[in-house]
């Protein structure tokens, strides 16, 4: 696995990353790695490919009509 060193990070960015890491119970390094991985996932997948992936994951599930469910709930 490769290492990356980032220099000249603005203080406000560093503070925000540190706070985000603390909120997510991660080390600063783990948080930055997580954010980089998520960014790469967003860049790699085209919208069409992501939509196809979701259709595949949700395929075969029966979804109810949300409007009807809300109407029945309001009538109670």
PDB file of N, CA, C and O in Angstrom:
ATOM      1  N   UNK A   1       0.841  -1.167   0.000  1.00  0.00           N
ATOM      2  CA  UNK A   1       0.000   0.000   0.000  1.00  0.00           C
ATOM      3  C   UNK A   1       0.891   1.236   0.000  1.00  0.00           C
ATOM      4  O   UNK A   1       1.901   1.295   0.674  1.00  0.00           O
ATOM      5  N   UNK A   2       0.489   2.221  -0.736  1.00  0.00           N
ATOM      6  CA  UNK A   2       1.262   3.458  -0.883  1.00  0.00           C
ATOM      7  C   UNK A   2       0.913   4.469   0.209  1.00  0.00           C
ATOM      8  O   UNK A   2      -0.138   4.404   0.820  1.00  0.00           O
ATOM      9  N   UNK A   3       1.812   5.416   0.409  1.00  0.00           N
ATOM     10  CA  UNK A   3       1.604   6.501   1.366  1.00  0.00           C
ATOM     11  C   UNK A   3       1.556   7.827   0.622  1.00  0.00           C
ATOM     12  O   UNK A   3       2.188   7.997  -0.408  1.00  0.00           O
ATOM     13  N   UNK A   4       0.812   8.761   1.191  1.00  0.00           N
ATOM     14  CA  UNK A   4       0.706  10.104   0.623  1.00  0.00           C
ATOM     15  C   UNK A   4       0.998  11.101   1.733  1.00  0.00           C
ATOM     16  O   UNK A   4       0.501  10.966   2.847  1.00  0.00           O
ATOM     17  N   UNK A   5       1.767  12.105   1.406  1.00  0.00           N
ATOM     18  CA  UNK A   5       2.028  13.189   2.345  1.00  0.00           C
ATOM     19  C   UNK A   5       1.475  14.467   1.736  1.00  0.00           C
ATOM     20  O   UNK A   5       1.742  14.776   0.578  1.00  0.00           O
ATOM     21  N   UNK A   6       0.700  15.194   2.526  1.00  0.00           N
ATOM     22  CA  UNK A   6       0.090  16.419   2.028  1.00  0.00           C
ATOM     23  C   UNK A   6       0.656  17.595   2.815  1.00  0.00           C
ATOM     24  O   UNK A   6       0.564  17.630   4.036  1.00  0.00           O
ATOM     25  N   UNK A   7       1.221  18.532   2.101  1.00  0.00           N
ATOM     26  CA  UNK A   7       1.821  19.712   2.740  1.00  0.00           C
ATOM     27  C   UNK A   7       0.930  20.928   2.548  1.00  0.00           C
ATOM     28  O   UNK A   7       0.103  20.978   1.643  1.00  0.00           O
ATOM     29  N   UNK A   8       1.147  21.907   3.408  1.00  0.00           N
ATOM     30  CA  UNK A   8       0.481  23.210   3.305  1.00  0.00           C
ATOM     31  C   UNK A   8      -1.045  23.122   3.327  1.00  0.00           C
ATOM     32  O   UNK A   8      -1.738  23.797   2.558  1.00  0.00           O
ATOM     33  N   UNK A   9      -1.568  22.282   4.206  1.00  0.00           N
ATOM     34  CA  UNK A   9      -3.010  22.189   4.388  1.00  0.00           C
ATOM     35  C   UNK A   9      -3.459  23.398   5.201  1.00  0.00           C
ATOM     36  O   UNK A   9      -2.911  23.652   6.277  1.00  0.00           O
ATOM     37  N   UNK A  10      -4.423  24.165   4.719  1.00  0.00           N
ATOM     38  CA  UNK A  10      -4.890  25.327   5.471  1.00  0.00           C
ATOM     39  C   UNK A  10      -5.397  24.912   6.862  1.00  0.00           C
ATOM     40  O   UNK A  10      -5.985  23.838   7.036  1.00  0.00           O
ATOM     41  N   UNK A  11      -5.163  25.770   7.839  1.00  0.00           N
ATOM     42  CA  UNK A  11      -5.538  25.471   9.219  1.00  0.00           C
ATOM     43  C   UNK A  11      -7.020  25.141   9.363  1.00  0.00           C
ATOM     44  O   UNK A  11      -7.385  24.218  10.098  1.00  0.00           O
ATOM     45  N   UNK A  12      -7.873  25.896   8.673  1.00  0.00           N
ATOM     46  CA  UNK A  12      -9.314  25.641   8.804  1.00  0.00           C
ATOM     47  C   UNK A  12      -9.711  24.295   8.212  1.00  0.00           C
ATOM     48  O   UNK A  12     -10.608  23.623   8.717  1.00  0.00           O
ATOM     49  N   UNK A  13      -9.057  23.865   7.144  1.00  0.00           N
ATOM     50  CA  UNK A  13      -9.330  22.555   6.556  1.00  0.00           C
ATOM     51  C   UNK A  13      -8.860  21.458   7.508  1.00  0.00           C
ATOM     52  O   UNK A  13      -9.565  20.479   7.757  1.00  0.00           O
ATOM     53  N   UNK A  14      -7.669  21.626   8.062  1.00  0.00           N
ATOM     54  CA  UNK A  14      -7.128  20.659   9.016  1.00  0.00           C
ATOM     55  C   UNK A  14      -8.062  20.527  10.225  1.00  0.00           C
ATOM     56  O   UNK A  14      -8.398  19.415  10.637  1.00  0.00           O
ATOM     57  N   UNK A  15      -8.507  21.657  10.758  1.00  0.00           N
ATOM     58  CA  UNK A  15      -9.400  21.634  11.925  1.00  0.00           C
ATOM     59  C   UNK A  15     -10.718  20.946  11.596  1.00  0.00           C
ATOM     60  O   UNK A  15     -11.243  20.170  12.397  1.00  0.00           O
ATOM     61  N   UNK A  16     -11.257  21.237  10.429  1.00  0.00           N
ATOM     62  CA  UNK A  16     -12.521  20.624  10.021  1.00  0.00           C
ATOM     63  C   UNK A  16     -12.365  19.109   9.849  1.00  0.00           C
ATOM     64  O   UNK A  16     -13.234  18.336  10.262  1.00  0.00           O
ATOM     65  N   UNK A  17     -11.269  18.686   9.245  1.00  0.00           N
ATOM     66  CA  UNK A  17     -11.019  17.255   9.081  1.00  0.00           C
ATOM     67  C   UNK A  17     -10.854  16.559  10.429  1.00  0.00           C
ATOM     68  O   UNK A  17     -11.361  15.456  10.642  1.00  0.00           O
ATOM     69  N   UNK A  18     -10.156  17.208  11.328  1.00  0.00           N
ATOM     70  CA  UNK A  18      -9.945  16.644  12.654  1.00  0.00           C
ATOM     71  C   UNK A  18     -11.278  16.508  13.403  1.00  0.00           C
ATOM     72  O   UNK A  18     -11.543  15.490  14.030  1.00  0.00           O
ATOM     73  N   UNK A  19     -12.130  17.522  13.315  1.00  0.00           N
ATOM     74  CA  UNK A  19     -13.449  17.470  13.954  1.00  0.00           C
ATOM     75  C   UNK A  19     -14.319  16.383  13.331  1.00  0.00           C
ATOM     76  O   UNK A  19     -15.031  15.656  14.037  1.00  0.00           O
ATOM     77  N   UNK A  20     -14.260  16.264  12.018  1.00  0.00           N
ATOM     78  CA  UNK A  20     -15.021  15.230  11.320  1.00  0.00           C
ATOM     79  C   UNK A  20     -14.556  13.839  11.733  1.00  0.00           C
ATOM     80  O   UNK A  20     -15.370  12.942  11.962  1.00  0.00           O
ATOM     81  N   UNK A  21     -13.258  13.677  11.858  1.00  0.00           N
ATOM     82  CA  UNK A  21     -12.702  12.393  12.289  1.00  0.00           C
ATOM     83  C   UNK A  21     -13.177  12.055  13.698  1.00  0.00           C
ATOM     84  O   UNK A  21     -13.572  10.912  13.978  1.00  0.00           O
ATOM     85  N   UNK A  22     -13.150  13.023  14.568  1.00  0.00           N
ATOM     86  CA  UNK A  22     -13.588  12.794  15.945  1.00  0.00           C
ATOM     87  C   UNK A  22     -15.069  12.428  15.984  1.00  0.00           C
ATOM     88  O   UNK A  22     -15.468  11.509  16.701  1.00  0.00           O
ATOM     89  N   UNK A  23     -15.884  13.128  15.206  1.00  0.00           N
ATOM     90  CA  UNK A  23     -17.323  12.845  15.161  1.00  0.00           C
ATOM     91  C   UNK A  23     -17.610  11.443  14.640  1.00  0.00           C
ATOM     92  O   UNK A  23     -18.588  10.811  15.048  1.00  0.00           O
ATOM     93  N   UNK A  24     -16.755  10.953  13.750  1.00  0.00           N
ATOM     94  CA  UNK A  24     -16.941   9.615  13.175  1.00  0.00           C
ATOM     95  C   UNK A  24     -16.127   8.545  13.895  1.00  0.00           C
ATOM     96  O   UNK A  24     -16.051   7.409  13.424  1.00  0.00           O
ATOM     97  N   UNK A  25     -15.485   8.945  14.999  1.00  0.00           N
ATOM     98  CA  UNK A  25     -14.675   8.023  15.809  1.00  0.00           C
ATOM     99  C   UNK A  25     -13.591   7.344  14.982  1.00  0.00           C
ATOM    100  O   UNK A  25     -13.403   6.143  15.029  1.00  0.00           O
ATOM    101  N   UNK A  26     -12.919   8.177  14.195  1.00  0.00           N
ATOM    102  CA  UNK A  26     -11.799   7.706  13.379  1.00  0.00           C
ATOM    103  C   UNK A  26     -10.581   8.555  13.688  1.00  0.00           C
ATOM    104  O   UNK A  26     -10.706   9.683  14.160  1.00  0.00           O
ATOM    105  N   UNK A  27      -9.428   8.007  13.373  1.00  0.00           N
ATOM    106  CA  UNK A  27      -8.230   8.834  13.450  1.00  0.00           C
ATOM    107  C   UNK A  27      -8.258   9.786  12.261  1.00  0.00           C
ATOM    108  O   UNK A  27      -9.007   9.582  11.300  1.00  0.00           O
ATOM    109  N   UNK A  28      -7.443  10.812  12.326  1.00  0.00           N
ATOM    110  CA  UNK A  28      -7.385  11.762  11.215  1.00  0.00           C
ATOM    111  C   UNK A  28      -6.975  11.049   9.932  1.00  0.00           C
ATOM    112  O   UNK A  28      -7.559  11.267   8.868  1.00  0.00           O
ATOM    113  N   UNK A  29      -6.006  10.170  10.033  1.00  0.00           N
ATOM    114  CA  UNK A  29      -5.546   9.428   8.860  1.00  0.00           C
ATOM    115  C   UNK A  29      -6.662   8.538   8.299  1.00  0.00           C
ATOM    116  O   UNK A  29      -6.862   8.476   7.084  1.00  0.00           O
ATOM    117  N   UNK A  30      -7.395   7.845   9.174  1.00  0.00           N
ATOM    118  CA  UNK A  30      -8.494   6.997   8.705  1.00  0.00           C
ATOM    119  C   UNK A  30      -9.587   7.822   8.032  1.00  0.00           C
ATOM    120  O   UNK A  30     -10.162   7.407   7.026  1.00  0.00           O
ATOM    121  N   UNK A  31      -9.872   8.997   8.588  1.00  0.00           N
ATOM    122  CA  UNK A  31     -10.906   9.856   8.012  1.00  0.00           C
ATOM    123  C   UNK A  31     -10.513  10.344   6.622  1.00  0.00           C
ATOM    124  O   UNK A  31     -11.318  10.328   5.698  1.00  0.00           O
ATOM    125  N   UNK A  32      -9.280  10.787   6.478  1.00  0.00           N
ATOM    126  CA  UNK A  32      -8.815  11.263   5.174  1.00  0.00           C
ATOM    127  C   UNK A  32      -8.821  10.128   4.155  1.00  0.00           C
ATOM    128  O   UNK A  32      -9.260  10.292   3.015  1.00  0.00           O
ATOM    129  N   UNK A  33      -8.390   8.953   4.577  1.00  0.00           N
ATOM    130  CA  UNK A  33      -8.402   7.784   3.684  1.00  0.00           C
ATOM    131  C   UNK A  33      -9.836   7.454   3.267  1.00  0.00           C
ATOM    132  O   UNK A  33     -10.117   7.205   2.090  1.00  0.00           O
ATOM    133  N   UNK A  34     -10.767   7.499   4.217  1.00  0.00           N
ATOM    134  CA  UNK A  34     -12.176   7.235   3.921  1.00  0.00           C
ATOM    135  C   UNK A  34     -12.715   8.231   2.891  1.00  0.00           C
ATOM    136  O   UNK A  34     -13.367   7.851   1.925  1.00  0.00           O
ATOM    137  N   UNK A  35     -12.435   9.517   3.108  1.00  0.00           N
ATOM    138  CA  UNK A  35     -12.910  10.548   2.179  1.00  0.00           C
ATOM    139  C   UNK A  35     -12.319  10.379   0.783  1.00  0.00           C
ATOM    140  O   UNK A  35     -13.017  10.548  -0.220  1.00  0.00           O
ATOM    141  N   UNK A  36     -11.049  10.036   0.716  1.00  0.00           N
ATOM    142  CA  UNK A  36     -10.415   9.810  -0.589  1.00  0.00           C
ATOM    143  C   UNK A  36     -11.044   8.615  -1.302  1.00  0.00           C
ATOM    144  O   UNK A  36     -11.306   8.659  -2.510  1.00  0.00           O
ATOM    145  N   UNK A  37     -11.293   7.532  -0.565  1.00  0.00           N
ATOM    146  CA  UNK A  37     -11.912   6.345  -1.166  1.00  0.00           C
ATOM    147  C   UNK A  37     -13.302   6.668  -1.701  1.00  0.00           C
ATOM    148  O   UNK A  37     -13.666   6.244  -2.809  1.00  0.00           O
ATOM    149  N   UNK A  38     -14.092   7.424  -0.931  1.00  0.00           N
ATOM    150  CA  UNK A  38     -15.440   7.785  -1.375  1.00  0.00           C
ATOM    151  C   UNK A  38     -15.397   8.676  -2.612  1.00  0.00           C
ATOM    152  O   UNK A  38     -16.208   8.537  -3.525  1.00  0.00           O
ATOM    153  N   UNK A  39     -14.442   9.585  -2.659  1.00  0.00           N
ATOM    154  CA  UNK A  39     -14.308  10.463  -3.817  1.00  0.00           C
ATOM    155  C   UNK A  39     -13.964   9.659  -5.073  1.00  0.00           C
ATOM    156  O   UNK A  39     -14.518   9.899  -6.153  1.00  0.00           O
ATOM    157  N   UNK A  40     -13.076   8.708  -4.935  1.00  0.00           N
ATOM    158  CA  UNK A  40     -12.700   7.865  -6.079  1.00  0.00           C
ATOM    159  C   UNK A  40     -13.900   7.048  -6.546  1.00  0.00           C
ATOM    160  O   UNK A  40     -14.133   6.902  -7.750  1.00  0.00           O
ATOM    161  N   UNK A  41     -14.704   6.537  -5.607  1.00  0.00           N
ATOM    162  CA  UNK A  41     -15.908   5.791  -5.977  1.00  0.00           C
ATOM    163  C   UNK A  41     -16.858   6.671  -6.786  1.00  0.00           C
ATOM    164  O   UNK A  41     -17.451   6.222  -7.763  1.00  0.00           O
ATOM    165  N   UNK A  42     -17.000   7.921  -6.373  1.00  0.00           N
ATOM    166  CA  UNK A  42     -17.893   8.836  -7.096  1.00  0.00           C
ATOM    167  C   UNK A  42     -17.394   9.124  -8.505  1.00  0.00           C
ATOM    168  O   UNK A  42     -18.182   9.219  -9.442  1.00  0.00           O
ATOM    169  N   UNK A  43     -16.092   9.270  -8.636  1.00  0.00           N
ATOM    170  CA  UNK A  43     -15.510   9.592  -9.939  1.00  0.00           C
ATOM    171  C   UNK A  43     -15.591   8.396 -10.890  1.00  0.00           C
ATOM    172  O   UNK A  43     -15.902   8.551 -12.066  1.00  0.00           O
ATOM    173  N   UNK A  44     -15.316   7.219 -10.379  1.00  0.00           N
ATOM    174  CA  UNK A  44     -15.256   6.024 -11.233  1.00  0.00           C
ATOM    175  C   UNK A  44     -16.601   5.625 -11.806  1.00  0.00           C
ATOM    176  O   UNK A  44     -16.702   5.239 -12.952  1.00  0.00           O
ATOM    177  N   UNK A  45     -17.628   5.661 -10.990  1.00  0.00           N
ATOM    178  CA  UNK A  45     -18.919   5.163 -11.450  1.00  0.00           C
ATOM    179  C   UNK A  45     -19.702   6.213 -12.194  1.00  0.00           C
ATOM    180  O   UNK A  45     -19.944   7.291 -11.679  1.00  0.00           O
ATOM    181  N   UNK A  46     -20.104   5.893 -13.416  1.00  0.00           N
ATOM    182  CA  UNK A  46     -20.951   6.817 -14.167  1.00  0.00           C
ATOM    183  C   UNK A  46     -22.360   6.758 -13.571  1.00  0.00           C
ATOM    184  O   UNK A  46     -22.737   5.772 -12.946  1.00  0.00           O
ATOM    185  N   UNK A  47     -23.148   7.790 -13.759  1.00  0.00           N
ATOM    186  CA  UNK A  47     -24.519   7.766 -13.232  1.00  0.00           C
ATOM    187  C   UNK A  47     -25.324   6.573 -13.747  1.00  0.00           C
ATOM    188  O   UNK A  47     -26.100   5.976 -13.018  1.00  0.00           O
ATOM    189  N   UNK A  48     -25.117   6.222 -14.997  1.00  0.00           N
ATOM    190  CA  UNK A  48     -25.830   5.082 -15.571  1.00  0.00           C
ATOM    191  C   UNK A  48     -25.419   3.783 -14.889  1.00  0.00           C
ATOM    192  O   UNK A  48     -26.260   2.946 -14.571  1.00  0.00           O
ATOM    193  N   UNK A  49     -24.120   3.619 -14.648  1.00  0.00           N
ATOM    194  CA  UNK A  49     -23.637   2.411 -13.989  1.00  0.00           C
ATOM    195  C   UNK A  49     -24.135   2.340 -12.551  1.00  0.00           C
ATOM    196  O   UNK A  49     -24.514   1.266 -12.065  1.00  0.00           O
ATOM    197  N   UNK A  50     -24.153   3.482 -11.850  1.00  0.00           N
ATOM    198  CA  UNK A  50     -24.662   3.488 -10.475  1.00  0.00           C
ATOM    199  C   UNK A  50     -26.146   3.146 -10.438  1.00  0.00           C
ATOM    200  O   UNK A  50     -26.607   2.390  -9.584  1.00  0.00           O
ATOM    201  N   UNK A  51     -26.911   3.695 -11.389  1.00  0.00           N
ATOM    202  CA  UNK A  51     -28.342   3.403 -11.445  1.00  0.00           C
ATOM    203  C   UNK A  51     -28.575   1.920 -11.713  1.00  0.00           C
ATOM    204  O   UNK A  51     -29.441   1.296 -11.099  1.00  0.00           O
ATOM    205  N   UNK A  52     -27.799   1.352 -12.619  1.00  0.00           N
ATOM    206  CA  UNK A  52     -27.927  -0.081 -12.906  1.00  0.00           C
ATOM    207  C   UNK A  52     -27.586  -0.912 -11.669  1.00  0.00           C
ATOM    208  O   UNK A  52     -28.234  -1.922 -11.388  1.00  0.00           O
ATOM    209  N   UNK A  53     -26.580  -0.473 -10.930  1.00  0.00           N
ATOM    210  CA  UNK A  53     -26.211  -1.174  -9.698  1.00  0.00           C
ATOM    211  C   UNK A  53     -27.326  -1.156  -8.676  1.00  0.00           C
ATOM    212  O   UNK A  53     -27.622  -2.170  -8.038  1.00  0.00           O
ATOM    213  N   UNK A  54     -27.980  -0.005  -8.524  1.00  0.00           N
ATOM    214  CA  UNK A  54     -29.090   0.085  -7.591  1.00  0.00           C
ATOM    215  C   UNK A  54     -30.276  -0.768  -8.054  1.00  0.00           C
ATOM    216  O   UNK A  54     -30.932  -1.427  -7.245  1.00  0.00           O
ATOM    217  N   UNK A  55     -30.558  -0.761  -9.348  1.00  0.00           N
ATOM    218  CA  UNK A  55     -31.644  -1.601  -9.860  1.00  0.00           C
ATOM    219  C   UNK A  55     -31.366  -3.062  -9.571  1.00  0.00           C
ATOM    220  O   UNK A  55     -32.261  -3.818  -9.192  1.00  0.00           O
ATOM    221  N   UNK A  56     -30.106  -3.464  -9.726  1.00  0.00           N
ATOM    222  CA  UNK A  56     -29.735  -4.853  -9.468  1.00  0.00           C
ATOM    223  C   UNK A  56     -29.881  -5.180  -7.977  1.00  0.00           C
ATOM    224  O   UNK A  56     -30.404  -6.234  -7.622  1.00  0.00           O
ATOM    225  N   UNK A  57     -29.417  -4.280  -7.117  1.00  0.00           N
ATOM    226  CA  UNK A  57     -29.513  -4.511  -5.674  1.00  0.00           C
ATOM    227  C   UNK A  57     -30.951  -4.563  -5.182  1.00  0.00           C
ATOM    228  O   UNK A  57     -31.290  -5.313  -4.283  1.00  0.00           O
ATOM    229  N   UNK A  58     -31.795  -3.735  -5.771  1.00  0.00           N
ATOM    230  CA  UNK A  58     -33.178  -3.658  -5.319  1.00  0.00           C
ATOM    231  C   UNK A  58     -34.116  -4.560  -6.109  1.00  0.00           C
ATOM    232  O   UNK A  58     -35.306  -4.633  -5.796  1.00  0.00           O
ATOM    233  N   UNK A  59     -33.604  -5.242  -7.128  1.00  0.00           N
ATOM    234  CA  UNK A  59     -34.415  -6.104  -7.969  1.00  0.00           C
ATOM    235  C   UNK A  59     -35.091  -7.211  -7.174  1.00  0.00           C
ATOM    236  O   UNK A  59     -34.525  -7.785  -6.258  1.00  0.00           O
ATOM    237  N   UNK A  60     -36.320  -7.485  -7.512  1.00  0.00           N
ATOM    238  CA  UNK A  60     -37.060  -8.556  -6.861  1.00  0.00           C
ATOM    239  C   UNK A  60     -37.793  -8.117  -5.603  1.00  0.00           C
ATOM    240  O   UNK A  60     -38.621  -8.860  -5.081  1.00  0.00           O
ATOM    241  N   UNK A  61     -37.500  -6.942  -5.101  1.00  0.00           N
ATOM    242  CA  UNK A  61     -38.201  -6.441  -3.916  1.00  0.00           C
ATOM    243  C   UNK A  61     -39.549  -5.876  -4.320  1.00  0.00           C
ATOM    244  O   UNK A  61     -39.708  -5.294  -5.388  1.00  0.00           O
ATOM    245  N   UNK A  62     -40.510  -6.053  -3.437  1.00  0.00           N
ATOM    246  CA  UNK A  62     -41.834  -5.498  -3.699  1.00  0.00           C
ATOM    247  C   UNK A  62     -41.966  -4.212  -2.893  1.00  0.00           C
ATOM    248  O   UNK A  62     -41.822  -4.220  -1.678  1.00  0.00           O
ATOM    249  N   UNK A  63     -42.189  -3.125  -3.583  1.00  0.00           N
ATOM    250  CA  UNK A  63     -42.344  -1.836  -2.932  1.00  0.00           C
ATOM    251  C   UNK A  63     -43.813  -1.449  -2.909  1.00  0.00           C
ATOM    252  O   UNK A  63     -44.528  -1.631  -3.882  1.00  0.00           O
ATOM    253  N   UNK A  64     -44.230  -0.939  -1.769  1.00  0.00           N
ATOM    254  CA  UNK A  64     -45.617  -0.503  -1.644  1.00  0.00           C
ATOM    255  C   UNK A  64     -45.747   0.915  -2.168  1.00  0.00           C
ATOM    256  O   UNK A  64     -44.769   1.635  -2.303  1.00  0.00           O
ATOM    257  N   UNK A  65     -46.990   1.284  -2.422  1.00  0.00           N
ATOM    258  CA  UNK A  65     -47.272   2.647  -2.871  1.00  0.00           C
ATOM    259  C   UNK A  65     -47.209   3.560  -1.654  1.00  0.00           C
ATOM    260  O   UNK A  65     -48.040   3.466  -0.744  1.00  0.00           O
ATOM    261  N   UNK A  66     -46.249   4.435  -1.611  1.00  0.00           N
ATOM    262  CA  UNK A  66     -46.038   5.302  -0.462  1.00  0.00           C
ATOM    263  C   UNK A  66     -47.244   6.201  -0.208  1.00  0.00           C
ATOM    264  O   UNK A  66     -47.628   6.425   0.939  1.00  0.00           O
ATOM    265  N   UNK A  67     -47.849   6.708  -1.253  1.00  0.00           N
ATOM    266  CA  UNK A  67     -49.005   7.597  -1.103  1.00  0.00           C
ATOM    267  C   UNK A  67     -50.137   6.857  -0.400  1.00  0.00           C
ATOM    268  O   UNK A  67     -50.766   7.384   0.530  1.00  0.00           O
ATOM    269  N   UNK A  68     -50.406   5.638  -0.824  1.00  0.00           N
ATOM    270  CA  UNK A  68     -51.471   4.845  -0.201  1.00  0.00           C
ATOM    271  C   UNK A  68     -51.151   4.547   1.260  1.00  0.00           C
ATOM    272  O   UNK A  68     -52.030   4.604   2.119  1.00  0.00           O
ATOM    273  N   UNK A  69     -49.927   4.261   1.553  1.00  0.00           N
ATOM    274  CA  UNK A  69     -49.515   3.984   2.927  1.00  0.00           C
ATOM    275  C   UNK A  69     -49.734   5.202   3.813  1.00  0.00           C
ATOM    276  O   UNK A  69     -50.247   5.091   4.929  1.00  0.00           O
ATOM    277  N   UNK A  70     -49.390   6.378   3.323  1.00  0.00           N
ATOM    278  CA  UNK A  70     -49.576   7.622   4.088  1.00  0.00           C
ATOM    279  C   UNK A  70     -51.059   7.899   4.280  1.00  0.00           C
ATOM    280  O   UNK A  70     -51.499   8.269   5.374  1.00  0.00           O
ATOM    281  N   UNK A  71     -51.847   7.689   3.242  1.00  0.00           N
ATOM    282  CA  UNK A  71     -53.302   7.924   3.358  1.00  0.00           C
ATOM    283  C   UNK A  71     -53.932   7.004   4.403  1.00  0.00           C
ATOM    284  O   UNK A  71     -54.730   7.433   5.222  1.00  0.00           O
ATOM    285  N   UNK A  72     -53.544   5.722   4.400  1.00  0.00           N
ATOM    286  CA  UNK A  72     -54.079   4.774   5.390  1.00  0.00           C
ATOM    287  C   UNK A  72     -53.633   5.168   6.798  1.00  0.00           C
ATOM    288  O   UNK A  72     -54.415   5.094   7.746  1.00  0.00           O
ATOM    289  N   UNK A  73     -52.395   5.616   6.906  1.00  0.00           N
ATOM    290  CA  UNK A  73     -51.871   6.010   8.205  1.00  0.00           C
ATOM    291  C   UNK A  73     -52.618   7.235   8.742  1.00  0.00           C
ATOM    292  O   UNK A  73     -52.879   7.329   9.941  1.00  0.00           O
ATOM    293  N   UNK A  74     -52.959   8.159   7.889  1.00  0.00           N
ATOM    294  CA  UNK A  74     -53.665   9.379   8.309  1.00  0.00           C
ATOM    295  C   UNK A  74     -55.108   9.089   8.716  1.00  0.00           C
ATOM    296  O   UNK A  74     -55.705   9.829   9.486  1.00  0.00           O
ATOM    297  N   UNK A  75     -55.685   8.017   8.178  1.00  0.00           N
ATOM    298  CA  UNK A  75     -57.068   7.684   8.474  1.00  0.00           C
ATOM    299  C   UNK A  75     -57.211   6.992   9.833  1.00  0.00           C
ATOM    300  O   UNK A  75     -58.319   6.857  10.332  1.00  0.00           O
ATOM    301  N   UNK A  76     -56.111   6.578  10.414  1.00  0.00           N
ATOM    302  CA  UNK A  76     -56.189   5.893  11.710  1.00  0.00           C
ATOM    303  C   UNK A  76     -56.563   6.828  12.807  1.00  0.00           C
ATOM    304  O   UNK A  76     -56.387   7.956  12.865  1.00  0.00           O
TER     305      UNK A  76
END
